[in-house]
Amino acid sequence: MDAPPAPSPSGGDAENRVTLTAEEQAEYRRLRRAAGVRHRRARYAGASVLLLFALLLAPLAVVAAWVDSEVSDTDRYVQTVAPLGSDPAVQSAVTDRLTDRVVAEVNVEAVTQWLGKALSDAGAPPAVTDRTGALTGPLRAAVTDVVHRVVNRVITSDVFEQAWVAANRRAHTAVENVLTGSQAGAVRAEQDKVVLDLGTVVDEVKKRLVDAGFERATAIPAPDRQITLFEADKLPQAQAGLRLLDIVGLWLPVLTVVLAALAVWTAPAHRVMLLVTAVGVAVMMVILLVALAVVRRVYLDAVPPSTLPADAAQTIYDTIVRFLRDSTRTLLVVAVITALAAYLYGPGRAARGVRHLAARGTTATGHALRRWGLRTGAAGQWLETHRSWTTGIVIAGGVLALVLWNHPTVGAVALVLGLVLLVLVVLAVLAAAGGPGRSAPRAP
């Protein structure tokens, strides 16, 4: 039979239309299918390129956001470094370092020589005065023990913790100094080292030692107020990279999210691309966690025990990067949840089974409420009619809550997820309690 007439390009009436033959109509359909295939391939190619850039930028975006928050937020920075002031390993390292500096200023040999001379002047026999040199070791040990106790009382008291927090709050530019190489602040970069200036704590230790009778404690030189926290040959290169991340810290995360959203929107199958994007982000977050673990091992191996004890170095690294590690874990959990949700909305057998089971449960609960006289009436019927809209609004509300949450953790994600699921279940039950009973529940 003849194919339906095709409209003329001029848009004229029926008299101007041209009727296509069956062969021409088949060719026309073949060309439309080929054009559609090319269009879908182009969309998939564009979405793949956008997704590739988004995944490559995802770890850098997390690090950049962490650097930006640590530099620009004083409370965040203080919250990061405050635990170091009360950590036993750090306190022990500081106590030992300050004790060695103070004892080094005590000339024990001069004390024993003075004692020998005093005994000689007092008429003591040579057998006694000659043995005063043997007192050097015990006297140095006694001085070291006394100084260590005094210093340890200062370091383990609230004085050290308060001085630590106050100094870091006043000198919040410390992190920026490390990143930019500036020489101002308590924590700063010096060539290939990152040092901490303990001036406030040293002054308190000197005062207490003088009060205890060690007047030589006032001679502790200014350079000995510093303790090396990090030592790395590549610190200048790291500073250059971190300064770049600091500059793009605000826009890189936004760009990454926009690229991922465009990839999902451009792909013909939005749900599948959302699933692929979420899985890709999860993989990149795992890679970032592995990279942090590798850097931690390299750092611990690079710090000599003479510079910083292993336990103190480990504590310092873990404390500095703990918010970065927490943010990475949070994004990993969010990505896994997103991938699971995208799969459950798909046509897979397991997904259909889960949706059917959930629908049966909420429907049975709604019917039970109706039997008990708790009918939702028109409101329930409206919820049933607009199920897709209400579901989307609830999920969007959960996403917005996480976006507005100040540095969400894994616990915060679990809380928001639980609330979203609870609201969806309640809405499904209310919808089932509004209308007449159905023989089979409708999956959401």
One Martini backbone bead per residue (centre of mass of N, CA, C, O) as a GRO file, in nm:
protein
  444
    1MET     BB    1   0.102   0.032   0.008
    2ASP     BB    2   0.073   0.351   0.063
    3ALA     BB    3   0.225   0.606   0.186
    4PRO     BB    4   0.227   0.863   0.363
    5PRO     BB    5   0.230   1.180   0.330
    6ALA     BB    6   0.455   1.434   0.279
    7PRO     BB    7   0.557   1.725   0.364
    8SER     BB    8   0.625   2.015   0.245
    9PRO     BB    9   0.863   2.253   0.272
   10SER     BB   10   0.650   2.503   0.226
   11GLY     BB   11   0.371   2.435   0.379
   12GLY     BB   12   0.141   2.340   0.224
   13ASP     BB   13  -0.111   2.187   0.119
   14ALA     BB   14  -0.236   1.888   0.014
   15GLU     BB   15  -0.175   1.945  -0.293
   16ASN     BB   16   0.154   1.978  -0.231
   17ARG     BB   17   0.191   1.698  -0.159
   18VAL     BB   18   0.410   1.410  -0.122
   19THR     BB   19   0.409   1.077  -0.216
   20LEU     BB   20   0.548   0.799  -0.083
   21THR     BB   21   0.700   0.527  -0.120
   22ALA     BB   22   0.797   0.243   0.027
   23GLU     BB   23   1.099   0.279  -0.031
   24GLU     BB   24   1.119   0.575   0.063
   25GLN     BB   25   1.016   0.525   0.351
   26ALA     BB   26   1.238   0.326   0.436
   27GLU     BB   27   1.473   0.521   0.387
   28TYR     BB   28   1.375   0.737   0.582
   29ARG     BB   29   1.384   0.559   0.838
   30ARG     BB   30   1.682   0.482   0.817
   31LEU     BB   31   1.794   0.769   0.842
   32ARG     BB   32   1.668   0.831   1.118
   33ARG     BB   33   1.809   0.604   1.270
   34ALA     BB   34   2.099   0.693   1.205
   35ALA     BB   35   2.074   0.973   1.331
   36GLY     BB   36   2.002   0.870   1.615
   37VAL     BB   37   2.261   0.711   1.664
   38ARG     BB   38   2.457   0.945   1.629
   39HIS     BB   39   2.337   1.114   1.853
   40ARG     BB   40   2.383   0.913   2.086
   41ARG     BB   41   2.688   0.889   2.049
   42ALA     BB   42   2.752   1.185   2.096
   43ARG     BB   43   2.636   1.195   2.384
   44TYR     BB   44   2.818   0.976   2.503
   45ALA     BB   45   3.085   1.112   2.438
   46GLY     BB   46   3.039   1.373   2.595
   47ALA     BB   47   2.978   1.238   2.870
   48SER     BB   48   3.254   1.094   2.894
   49VAL     BB   49   3.431   1.344   2.900
   50LEU     BB   50   3.301   1.481   3.144
   51LEU     BB   51   3.349   1.244   3.339
   52LEU     BB   52   3.654   1.234   3.325
   53PHE     BB   53   3.707   1.516   3.439
   54ALA     BB   54   3.553   1.479   3.704
   55LEU     BB   55   3.724   1.241   3.816
   56LEU     BB   56   4.004   1.383   3.804
   57LEU     BB   57   3.902   1.632   3.995
   58ALA     BB   58   3.795   1.514   4.262
   59PRO     BB   59   4.050   1.491   4.445
   60LEU     BB   60   4.139   1.788   4.409
   61ALA     BB   61   3.879   1.911   4.526
   62VAL     BB   62   3.909   1.800   4.811
   63VAL     BB   63   4.185   1.923   4.874
   64ALA     BB   64   4.108   2.218   4.811
   65ALA     BB   65   3.884   2.244   5.023
   66TRP     BB   66   4.066   2.184   5.265
   67VAL     BB   67   4.266   2.413   5.229
   68ASP     BB   68   4.061   2.646   5.232
   69SER     BB   69   3.943   2.587   5.518
   70GLU     BB   70   4.214   2.601   5.679
   71VAL     BB   71   4.281   2.902   5.595
   72SER     BB   72   3.987   3.065   5.634
   73ASP     BB   73   3.925   2.895   5.908
   74THR     BB   74   3.989   2.932   6.231
   75ASP     BB   75   3.821   2.718   6.378
   76ARG     BB   76   3.912   2.485   6.201
   77TYR     BB   77   4.210   2.500   6.263
   78VAL     BB   78   4.194   2.472   6.570
   79GLN     BB   79   4.044   2.200   6.559
   80THR     BB   80   4.286   2.052   6.431
   81VAL     BB   81   4.538   2.133   6.645
   82ALA     BB   82   4.442   2.101   6.943
   83PRO     BB   83   4.506   1.790   7.008
   84LEU     BB   84   4.820   1.821   7.027
   85GLY     BB   85   4.838   1.951   7.320
   86SER     BB   86   4.717   1.653   7.453
   87ASP     BB   87   4.928   1.470   7.341
   88PRO     BB   88   5.154   1.252   7.465
   89ALA     BB   89   5.366   1.239   7.238
   90VAL     BB   90   5.407   1.544   7.207
   91GLN     BB   91   5.471   1.608   7.502
   92SER     BB   92   5.722   1.427   7.519
   93ALA     BB   93   5.886   1.567   7.296
   94VAL     BB   94   5.890   1.849   7.425
   95THR     BB   95   6.014   1.771   7.697
   96ASP     BB   96   6.281   1.654   7.592
   97ARG     BB   97   6.377   1.902   7.436
   98LEU     BB   98   6.377   2.108   7.672
   99THR     BB   99   6.559   1.949   7.864
  100ASP     BB  100   6.813   1.946   7.686
  101ARG     BB  101   6.841   2.255   7.669
  102VAL     BB  102   6.873   2.314   7.972
  103VAL     BB  103   7.108   2.118   8.046
  104ALA     BB  104   7.310   2.245   7.839
  105GLU     BB  105   7.329   2.516   8.029
  106VAL     BB  106   7.457   2.327   8.240
  107ASN     BB  107   7.770   2.336   8.411
  108VAL     BB  108   7.877   2.062   8.561
  109GLU     BB  109   8.186   2.081   8.557
  110ALA     BB  110   8.201   2.352   8.709
  111VAL     BB  111   8.070   2.249   8.967
  112THR     BB  112   8.284   2.030   9.038
  113GLN     BB  113   8.523   2.221   9.044
  114TRP     BB  114   8.416   2.403   9.266
  115LEU     BB  115   8.393   2.179   9.478
  116GLY     BB  116   8.692   2.099   9.484
  117LYS     BB  117   8.797   2.379   9.566
  118ALA     BB  118   8.633   2.405   9.828
  119LEU     BB  119   8.754   2.154   9.964
  120SER     BB  120   9.048   2.244   9.950
  121ASP     BB  121   9.009   2.509  10.111
  122ALA     BB  122   8.894   2.331  10.364
  123GLY     BB  123   9.111   2.076  10.386
  124ALA     BB  124   9.083   1.853  10.205
  125PRO     BB  125   9.179   1.575  10.090
  126PRO     BB  126   9.288   1.463   9.788
  127ALA     BB  127   9.104   1.206   9.772
  128VAL     BB  128   8.848   1.389   9.760
  129THR     BB  129   8.901   1.609   9.540
  130ASP     BB  130   8.966   1.404   9.304
  131ARG     BB  131   8.653   1.277   9.314
  132THR     BB  132   8.461   1.504   9.200
  133GLY     BB  133   8.453   1.420   8.897
  134ALA     BB  134   8.255   1.171   8.952
  135LEU     BB  135   7.993   1.371   8.986
  136THR     BB  136   7.898   1.447   8.701
  137GLY     BB  137   7.696   1.226   8.629
  138PRO     BB  138   7.497   1.235   8.873
  139LEU     BB  139   7.443   1.540   8.849
  140ARG     BB  140   7.323   1.536   8.565
  141ALA     BB  141   7.093   1.340   8.632
  142ALA     BB  142   6.961   1.516   8.850
  143VAL     BB  143   6.907   1.761   8.673
  144THR     BB  144   6.742   1.617   8.460
  145ASP     BB  145   6.516   1.519   8.649
  146VAL     BB  146   6.421   1.793   8.750
  147VAL     BB  147   6.366   1.930   8.479
  148HIS     BB  148   6.169   1.718   8.369
  149ARG     BB  149   5.951   1.760   8.586
  150VAL     BB  150   5.897   2.057   8.535
  151VAL     BB  151   5.832   2.041   8.235
  152ASN     BB  152   5.607   1.826   8.254
  153ARG     BB  153   5.413   1.997   8.424
  154VAL     BB  154   5.371   2.210   8.206
  155ILE     BB  155   5.292   2.037   7.956
  156THR     BB  156   5.050   1.869   8.122
  157SER     BB  157   4.908   2.120   8.152
  158ASP     BB  158   4.694   2.384   8.083
  159VAL     BB  159   4.909   2.577   7.980
  160PHE     BB  160   4.980   2.439   7.713
  161GLU     BB  161   4.700   2.418   7.587
  162GLN     BB  162   4.632   2.720   7.599
  163ALA     BB  163   4.881   2.817   7.445
  164TRP     BB  164   4.827   2.657   7.192
  165VAL     BB  165   4.549   2.771   7.115
  166ALA     BB  166   4.616   3.074   7.129
  167ALA     BB  167   4.848   3.074   6.923
  168ASN     BB  168   4.677   2.956   6.685
  169ARG     BB  169   4.461   3.177   6.682
  170ARG     BB  170   4.651   3.422   6.645
  171ALA     BB  171   4.819   3.227   6.423
  172HIS     BB  172   4.643   3.137   6.159
  173THR     BB  173   4.874   3.189   5.937
  174ALA     BB  174   5.036   2.922   5.948
  175VAL     BB  175   4.927   2.763   5.708
  176GLU     BB  176   4.989   2.981   5.500
  177ASN     BB  177   5.294   2.983   5.555
  178VAL     BB  178   5.348   2.697   5.456
  179LEU     BB  179   5.231   2.736   5.166
  180THR     BB  180   5.403   3.023   5.103
  181GLY     BB  181   5.672   3.072   5.299
  182SER     BB  182   5.627   3.228   5.536
  183GLN     BB  183   5.779   3.397   5.845
  184ALA     BB  184   5.510   3.401   5.995
  185GLY     BB  185   5.445   3.277   6.295
  186ALA     BB  186   5.446   2.967   6.456
  187VAL     BB  187   5.402   2.828   6.179
  188ARG     BB  188   5.675   2.747   5.955
  189ALA     BB  189   5.881   2.785   5.678
  190GLU     BB  190   6.225   2.636   5.645
  191GLN     BB  191   6.289   2.547   5.367
  192ASP     BB  192   6.266   2.192   5.446
  193LYS     BB  193   6.091   2.306   5.697
  194VAL     BB  194   5.860   2.263   5.977
  195VAL     BB  195   5.803   2.493   6.235
  196LEU     BB  196   5.776   2.544   6.596
  197ASP     BB  197   5.686   2.807   6.813
  198LEU     BB  198   5.754   2.800   7.184
  199GLY     BB  199   5.764   3.074   7.340
  200THR     BB  200   5.544   3.061   7.563
  201VAL     BB  201   5.636   2.795   7.693
  202VAL     BB  202   5.932   2.869   7.751
  203ASP     BB  203   5.875   3.102   7.943
  204GLU     BB  204   5.734   2.927   8.158
  205VAL     BB  205   5.967   2.733   8.212
  206LYS     BB  206   6.178   2.940   8.294
  207LYS     BB  207   6.027   3.053   8.537
  208ARG     BB  208   6.010   2.784   8.701
  209LEU     BB  209   6.315   2.726   8.709
  210VAL     BB  210   6.397   2.981   8.858
  211ASP     BB  211   6.216   2.924   9.107
  212ALA     BB  212   6.388   2.642   9.153
  213GLY     BB  213   6.712   2.761   9.102
  214PHE     BB  214   6.753   2.784   8.771
  215GLU     BB  215   6.915   3.046   8.638
  216ARG     BB  216   7.019   2.927   8.359
  217ALA     BB  217   6.738   2.924   8.208
  218THR     BB  218   6.764   3.223   8.088
  219ALA     BB  219   6.978   3.108   7.851
  220ILE     BB  220   6.779   3.029   7.648
  221PRO     BB  221   6.774   3.027   7.329
  222ALA     BB  222   6.580   3.120   7.068
  223PRO     BB  223   6.620   2.874   6.865
  224ASP     BB  224   6.512   2.662   7.097
  225ARG     BB  225   6.197   2.726   7.042
  226GLN     BB  226   6.220   2.513   6.819
  227ILE     BB  227   6.023   2.266   6.632
  228THR     BB  228   6.027   2.002   6.425
  229LEU     BB  229   5.770   1.865   6.224
  230PHE     BB  230   5.895   1.885   5.932
  231GLU     BB  231   6.087   1.691   5.674
  232ALA     BB  232   6.149   1.795   5.331
  233ASP     BB  233   6.277   1.816   5.009
  234LYS     BB  234   5.972   1.888   4.866
  235LEU     BB  235   5.841   2.147   4.987
  236PRO     BB  236   5.844   2.364   4.762
  237GLN     BB  237   5.669   2.199   4.566
  238ALA     BB  238   5.428   2.167   4.758
  239GLN     BB  239   5.371   2.468   4.788
  240ALA     BB  240   5.299   2.522   4.496
  241GLY     BB  241   5.060   2.324   4.482
  242LEU     BB  242   4.897   2.440   4.728
  243ARG     BB  243   4.863   2.725   4.617
  244LEU     BB  244   4.694   2.639   4.375
  245LEU     BB  245   4.468   2.503   4.541
  246ASP     BB  246   4.393   2.759   4.696
  247ILE     BB  247   4.295   2.923   4.452
  248VAL     BB  248   4.088   2.675   4.352
  249GLY     BB  249   3.914   2.592   4.608
  250LEU     BB  250   3.631   2.719   4.521
  251TRP     BB  251   3.600   2.616   4.201
  252LEU     BB  252   3.668   2.317   4.168
  253PRO     BB  253   3.420   2.181   4.303
  254VAL     BB  254   3.212   2.317   4.119
  255LEU     BB  255   3.320   2.210   3.850
  256THR     BB  256   3.289   1.909   3.916
  257VAL     BB  257   2.982   1.907   3.958
  258VAL     BB  258   2.905   2.022   3.681
  259LEU     BB  259   3.031   1.798   3.508
  260ALA     BB  260   2.865   1.566   3.628
  261ALA     BB  261   2.585   1.682   3.558
  262LEU     BB  262   2.634   1.701   3.250
  263ALA     BB  263   2.681   1.402   3.205
  264VAL     BB  264   2.398   1.310   3.293
  265TRP     BB  265   2.234   1.500   3.099
  266THR     BB  266   2.364   1.411   2.820
  267ALA     BB  267   2.285   1.140   2.856
  268PRO     BB  268   2.036   0.932   2.758
  269ALA     BB  269   2.099   0.763   3.027
  270HIS     BB  270   2.070   0.892   3.330
  271ARG     BB  271   2.081   0.659   3.535
  272VAL     BB  272   2.336   0.520   3.431
  273MET     BB  273   2.521   0.768   3.459
  274LEU     BB  274   2.480   0.802   3.762
  275LEU     BB  275   2.598   0.528   3.835
  276VAL     BB  276   2.878   0.570   3.706
  277THR     BB  277   2.955   0.826   3.859
  278ALA     BB  278   2.939   0.713   4.147
  279VAL     BB  279   3.146   0.489   4.108
  280GLY     BB  280   3.380   0.672   4.023
  281VAL     BB  281   3.394   0.841   4.281
  282ALA     BB  282   3.446   0.608   4.472
  283VAL     BB  283   3.715   0.523   4.346
  284MET     BB  284   3.861   0.797   4.390
  285MET     BB  285   3.838   0.792   4.701
  286VAL     BB  286   4.003   0.538   4.741
  287ILE     BB  287   4.260   0.647   4.612
  288LEU     BB  288   4.296   0.880   4.815
  289LEU     BB  289   4.325   0.703   5.067
  290VAL     BB  290   4.573   0.552   4.966
  291ALA     BB  291   4.752   0.804   4.928
  292LEU     BB  292   4.751   0.888   5.226
  293ALA     BB  293   4.887   0.628   5.327
  294VAL     BB  294   5.146   0.656   5.162
  295VAL     BB  295   5.233   0.935   5.266
  296ARG     BB  296   5.252   0.850   5.559
  297ARG     BB  297   5.482   0.644   5.520
  298VAL     BB  298   5.686   0.837   5.393
  299TYR     BB  299   5.698   1.038   5.624
  300LEU     BB  300   5.787   0.844   5.854
  301ASP     BB  301   6.052   0.757   5.701
  302ALA     BB  302   6.172   1.064   5.675
  303VAL     BB  303   6.168   1.087   5.984
  304PRO     BB  304   6.388   1.124   6.215
  305PRO     BB  305   6.427   1.048   6.547
  306SER     BB  306   6.594   1.312   6.611
  307THR     BB  307   6.354   1.502   6.530
  308LEU     BB  308   6.111   1.276   6.565
  309PRO     BB  309   5.913   1.078   6.696
  310ALA     BB  310   5.712   0.841   6.570
  311ASP     BB  311   5.451   0.895   6.737
  312ALA     BB  312   5.445   1.203   6.689
  313ALA     BB  313   5.443   1.199   6.379
  314GLN     BB  314   5.183   1.038   6.353
  315THR     BB  315   4.997   1.236   6.503
  316ILE     BB  316   5.042   1.484   6.327
  317TYR     BB  317   4.942   1.370   6.060
  318ASP     BB  318   4.659   1.271   6.150
  319THR     BB  319   4.563   1.553   6.243
  320ILE     BB  320   4.598   1.724   5.984
  321VAL     BB  321   4.424   1.495   5.790
  322ARG     BB  322   4.145   1.423   5.918
  323PHE     BB  323   3.945   1.600   5.750
  324LEU     BB  324   4.022   1.485   5.477
  325ARG     BB  325   3.950   1.193   5.545
  326ASP     BB  326   3.655   1.244   5.625
  327SER     BB  327   3.562   1.366   5.353
  328THR     BB  328   3.628   1.120   5.181
  329ARG     BB  329   3.441   0.921   5.327
  330THR     BB  330   3.181   1.075   5.279
  331LEU     BB  331   3.189   1.067   4.966
  332LEU     BB  332   3.191   0.762   4.950
  333VAL     BB  333   2.913   0.716   5.079
  334VAL     BB  334   2.749   0.891   4.884
  335ALA     BB  335   2.822   0.735   4.628
  336VAL     BB  336   2.709   0.462   4.715
  337ILE     BB  337   2.418   0.556   4.761
  338THR     BB  338   2.369   0.661   4.474
  339ALA     BB  339   2.421   0.396   4.326
  340LEU     BB  340   2.202   0.234   4.472
  341ALA     BB  341   1.963   0.412   4.389
  342ALA     BB  342   2.000   0.385   4.081
  343TYR     BB  343   1.958   0.078   4.080
  344LEU     BB  344   1.672   0.063   4.225
  345TYR     BB  345   1.544   0.232   3.966
  346GLY     BB  346   1.572  -0.012   3.797
  347PRO     BB  347   1.522  -0.324   3.598
  348GLY     BB  348   1.620  -0.509   3.792
  349ARG     BB  349   1.546  -0.779   3.976
  350ALA     BB  350   1.634  -0.674   4.254
  351ALA     BB  351   1.503  -0.398   4.233
  352ARG     BB  352   1.212  -0.497   4.193
  353GLY     BB  353   1.201  -0.655   4.457
  354VAL     BB  354   1.243  -0.419   4.651
  355ARG     BB  355   1.005  -0.243   4.555
  356HIS     BB  356   0.783  -0.452   4.604
  357LEU     BB  357   0.832  -0.493   4.905
  358ALA     BB  358   0.789  -0.198   4.988
  359ALA     BB  359   0.502  -0.170   4.873
  360ARG     BB  360   0.371  -0.392   5.040
  361GLY     BB  361   0.431  -0.273   5.318
  362THR     BB  362   0.292   0.008   5.286
  363THR     BB  363   0.016  -0.099   5.195
  364ALA     BB  364  -0.049  -0.271   5.442
  365THR     BB  365  -0.037  -0.037   5.642
  366GLY     BB  366  -0.255   0.141   5.509
  367HIS     BB  367  -0.485  -0.068   5.534
  368ALA     BB  368  -0.475  -0.088   5.839
  369LEU     BB  369  -0.555   0.207   5.890
  370ARG     BB  370  -0.833   0.187   5.754
  371ARG     BB  371  -0.946  -0.033   5.944
  372TRP     BB  372  -0.899   0.174   6.197
  373GLY     BB  373  -1.000   0.467   6.069
  374LEU     BB  374  -0.727   0.588   5.916
  375ARG     BB  375  -0.799   0.824   5.691
  376THR     BB  376  -0.671   1.043   5.423
  377GLY     BB  377  -0.810   1.067   5.162
  378ALA     BB  378  -0.737   1.318   4.952
  379ALA     BB  379  -0.444   1.332   5.044
  380GLY     BB  380  -0.371   1.040   4.972
  381GLN     BB  381  -0.451   1.059   4.674
  382TRP     BB  382  -0.249   1.281   4.606
  383LEU     BB  383   0.004   1.122   4.683
  384GLU     BB  384  -0.043   0.895   4.478
  385THR     BB  385  -0.045   1.076   4.218
  386HIS     BB  386   0.237   1.237   4.336
  387ARG     BB  387   0.481   1.042   4.394
  388SER     BB  388   0.721   1.147   4.224
  389TRP     BB  389   0.728   1.434   4.342
  390THR     BB  390   0.764   1.369   4.643
  391THR     BB  391   1.022   1.204   4.612
  392GLY     BB  392   1.196   1.428   4.484
  393ILE     BB  393   1.168   1.634   4.716
  394VAL     BB  394   1.292   1.464   4.941
  395ILE     BB  395   1.566   1.410   4.809
  396ALA     BB  396   1.639   1.708   4.765
  397GLY     BB  397   1.635   1.777   5.068
  398GLY     BB  398   1.870   1.591   5.146
  399VAL     BB  399   2.082   1.719   4.963
  400LEU     BB  400   2.059   2.007   5.080
  401ALA     BB  401   2.142   1.935   5.368
  402LEU     BB  402   2.433   1.846   5.291
  403VAL     BB  403   2.522   2.112   5.157
  404LEU     BB  404   2.455   2.294   5.425
  405TRP     BB  405   2.643   2.135   5.575
  406ASN     BB  406   2.903   2.162   5.804
  407HIS     BB  407   3.094   1.930   5.745
  408PRO     BB  408   3.011   1.642   5.675
  409THR     BB  409   2.959   1.323   5.790
  410VAL     BB  410   2.883   1.000   5.810
  411GLY     BB  411   2.667   1.048   6.025
  412ALA     BB  412   2.510   1.265   5.866
  413VAL     BB  413   2.438   1.086   5.627
  414ALA     BB  414   2.283   0.873   5.788
  415LEU     BB  415   2.070   1.065   5.900
  416VAL     BB  416   1.953   1.171   5.631
  417LEU     BB  417   1.882   0.896   5.514
  418GLY     BB  418   1.686   0.811   5.736
  419LEU     BB  419   1.487   1.048   5.698
  420VAL     BB  420   1.416   0.999   5.403
  421LEU     BB  421   1.306   0.711   5.437
  422LEU     BB  422   1.091   0.782   5.646
  423VAL     BB  423   0.928   0.981   5.471
  424LEU     BB  424   0.867   0.786   5.239
  425VAL     BB  425   0.713   0.582   5.406
  426VAL     BB  426   0.494   0.770   5.517
  427LEU     BB  427   0.381   0.859   5.241
  428ALA     BB  428   0.306   0.574   5.143
  429VAL     BB  429   0.107   0.511   5.371
  430LEU     BB  430  -0.083   0.754   5.327
  431ALA     BB  431  -0.154   0.679   5.037
  432ALA     BB  432  -0.275   0.392   5.108
  433ALA     BB  433  -0.498   0.533   5.316
  434GLY     BB  434  -0.687   0.695   5.094
  435GLY     BB  435  -0.784   0.463   4.920
  436PRO     BB  436  -0.874   0.204   4.771
  437GLY     BB  437  -0.827  -0.106   4.745
  438ARG     BB  438  -0.566  -0.319   4.625
  439SER     BB  439  -0.445  -0.606   4.484
  440ALA     BB  440  -0.185  -0.437   4.397
  441PRO     BB  441   0.099  -0.292   4.439
  442ARG     BB  442   0.270   0.007   4.377
  443ALA     BB  443   0.552   0.099   4.267
  444PRO     BB  444   0.765   0.375   4.310
   0.00000   0.00000   0.00000
